[in-house]
Amino acid sequence: MADVTLKNVRKSFGTFTALENLDIEIRSGEFVALLGPSGCGKSTTLRMLAGLEFPSAGEISIDGRVVNDVAPGKRDIAMVFQSYALYPHMTVGQNIAYPLRKRGVPKDERAAAVQKAAELLQLEPLLDRKPAQLSGGQQQRVALGRALVREPKVFLLDEPLSNLDAKLRSYMRAELIELHRRLGKTMVYVTHDQLEAMTMADRIAVMHGGRLQQFDTPDAVYNRPANRFVASFIGTPSMNQIEGTLAGDTFTRGAMTVPLDRARFAAEDGPCVMGVRPEAVTIGTGHVAATIRLVENTGHELIVSLALEDGTRLLSRVEAGRRLSIGQTVQITFEPDAIHLFAPEDDGARLNTDEDASVIPMRSH
Ligand SMILES: Nc1ncnc2c1ncn2[C@@H]1O[C@H](COP(=O)(O)OP(=O)(O)OP(=O)(O)O)[C@@H](O)[C@H]1O
Ligand SMILES: [Mg+2]
């Protein structure tokens, strides 16, 4: 059952259209990430779900009820903002209890709810401290606790981990996944960090310029990106995209000719873009010559920057320990099953026909 639905939603601010044709159906209990670059409309979408902004057109429903005109307090949602805005003069316990106190919940019940949230978030030893005496991650957990005690149907989280350092982020990421698993509540999670979306979400809504680009599982957005934008936005480093020409059983660019199985693509001869992820560019054998320009050692792998004869730059990911030197000329291969073709426009659609052939296991980071 759909729990949260946006139907053909548009949002304009004056003459500026921030969101258009937005269609998203979120299932009950699902963890959905809204992912996209700065300004693409993620927070605006979330604020409309929360009732803090109203759609200019279209329909928003929560739990089968149209909520376009329903006030935030009556939507059975809890929102955690990027800046978690705790009350500095209140203790952790009072901060967590605040939404219940405002609602007139009796003291005993409040204490029990705070205790439960504190256990879940491992905040028990900190209940009497003030926010200023907490680390960023602890403050973050208090903000989550404050949302939790309301026991809403839907959690809305706007970049809740963005103020944390890398180590704490990855810790809190795991905590949130675990929390979602235990609570089974619907969560809508805004982030511009694709790793966060990939690791946490059941499905990812990839947005760009106020439009939904693709709404699918992490596996699908990675292995079957709908268009060039999704292909370049998902994955680190980005998918290589090479402009060239499709002719018969080959893709060509300058002196480079790559054989293709045309049955895998619904594309006509002519200009197109070949996409290959760095892990599918292998160095050592092959029919394309390239020069090594840069080798970055991340510890567990090497990111190799290559230049084709005409200067086109490519990235390859290879296992650590390979002996590669800058200036060296090597032969490279594009793994045939991992080749994507896209229409040549900036937002060109993916032209592969098969659903699964390009699936390659994603490596951990
Ligand atoms: N109240 C407003 N008035 C005018 N324009 C607005 C308003 N709120 C948002 N916008 C514009 O709408 C667009 C989407 O903004 P939004 O805050 O949703 O982006 P975002 O995807 O959350 O970006 P970020 O990752 O930077 O937080 C932006 O171009 C922004 O400038
Ligand atoms: Mg935002």
mmCIF file of C-alpha atoms and ligand atoms in Angstrom, residues 13 16 18 36-45 53 82 158-159 190 192, ligand 1:
data_model
loop_
_atom_site.group_PDB
_atom_site.id
_atom_site.type_symbol
_atom_site.label_atom_id
_atom_site.label_comp_id
_atom_site.label_asym_id
_atom_site.label_seq_id
_atom_site.Cartn_x
_atom_site.Cartn_y
_atom_site.Cartn_z
ATOM 1 C CA PHE A 13 7.924 30.404 -6.063
ATOM 2 C CA PHE A 16 10.311 30.291 -10.653
ATOM 3 C CA ALA A 18 11.158 24.664 -8.332
ATOM 4 C CA GLY A 36 20.168 15.142 -6.072
ATOM 5 C CA PRO A 37 22.514 18.114 -6.317
ATOM 6 C CA SER A 38 22.016 21.358 -4.409
ATOM 7 C CA GLY A 39 18.918 23.261 -5.509
ATOM 8 C CA CYS A 40 17.187 20.329 -7.224
ATOM 9 C CA GLY A 41 14.146 20.592 -4.945
ATOM 10 C CA LYS A 42 14.716 17.930 -2.271
ATOM 11 C CA SER A 43 13.953 20.091 0.770
ATOM 12 C CA THR A 44 10.995 21.706 -0.983
ATOM 13 C CA THR A 45 9.546 18.230 -1.595
ATOM 14 C CA GLU A 53 5.026 24.464 1.973
ATOM 15 C CA GLN A 82 19.421 19.590 9.018
ATOM 16 C CA ASP A 158 16.418 16.511 5.833
ATOM 17 C CA GLU A 159 20.165 15.834 5.589
ATOM 18 C CA VAL A 190 16.854 13.878 1.933
ATOM 19 C CA HIS A 192 22.886 15.012 -1.670
HETATM 20 N N1 LIG B 1 10.913 30.214 -0.390
HETATM 21 C C1 LIG B 1 11.528 30.192 -1.571
HETATM 22 N N2 LIG B 1 11.423 31.225 -2.443
HETATM 23 C C2 LIG B 1 12.026 31.191 -3.649
HETATM 24 N N3 LIG B 1 12.769 30.155 -4.104
HETATM 25 C C3 LIG B 1 12.912 29.100 -3.286
HETATM 26 C C4 LIG B 1 12.312 29.054 -1.989
HETATM 27 N N4 LIG B 1 12.635 27.861 -1.411
HETATM 28 C C5 LIG B 1 13.400 27.223 -2.304
HETATM 29 N N5 LIG B 1 13.567 27.945 -3.433
HETATM 30 C C6 LIG B 1 14.315 27.555 -4.645
HETATM 31 O O1 LIG B 1 13.832 26.287 -5.063
HETATM 32 C C7 LIG B 1 14.890 25.470 -5.508
HETATM 33 C C8 LIG B 1 14.895 24.182 -4.727
HETATM 34 O O2 LIG B 1 15.269 24.468 -3.375
HETATM 35 P P1 LIG B 1 15.465 23.319 -2.297
HETATM 36 O O3 LIG B 1 15.751 23.970 -1.008
HETATM 37 O O4 LIG B 1 14.309 22.396 -2.367
HETATM 38 O O5 LIG B 1 16.758 22.585 -2.853
HETATM 39 P P2 LIG B 1 17.553 21.340 -2.260
HETATM 40 O O6 LIG B 1 17.511 20.275 -3.281
HETATM 41 O O7 LIG B 1 17.050 21.025 -0.907
HETATM 42 O O8 LIG B 1 19.039 21.909 -2.195
HETATM 43 P P3 LIG B 1 20.197 21.745 -1.048
HETATM 44 O O9 LIG B 1 20.844 20.426 -1.317
HETATM 45 O O10 LIG B 1 21.105 22.879 -1.346
HETATM 46 O O11 LIG B 1 19.539 21.834 0.296
HETATM 47 C C9 LIG B 1 16.163 26.285 -5.358
HETATM 48 O O12 LIG B 1 16.474 26.852 -6.596
HETATM 49 C C10 LIG B 1 15.778 27.343 -4.344
HETATM 50 O O13 LIG B 1 16.516 28.522 -4.534
#
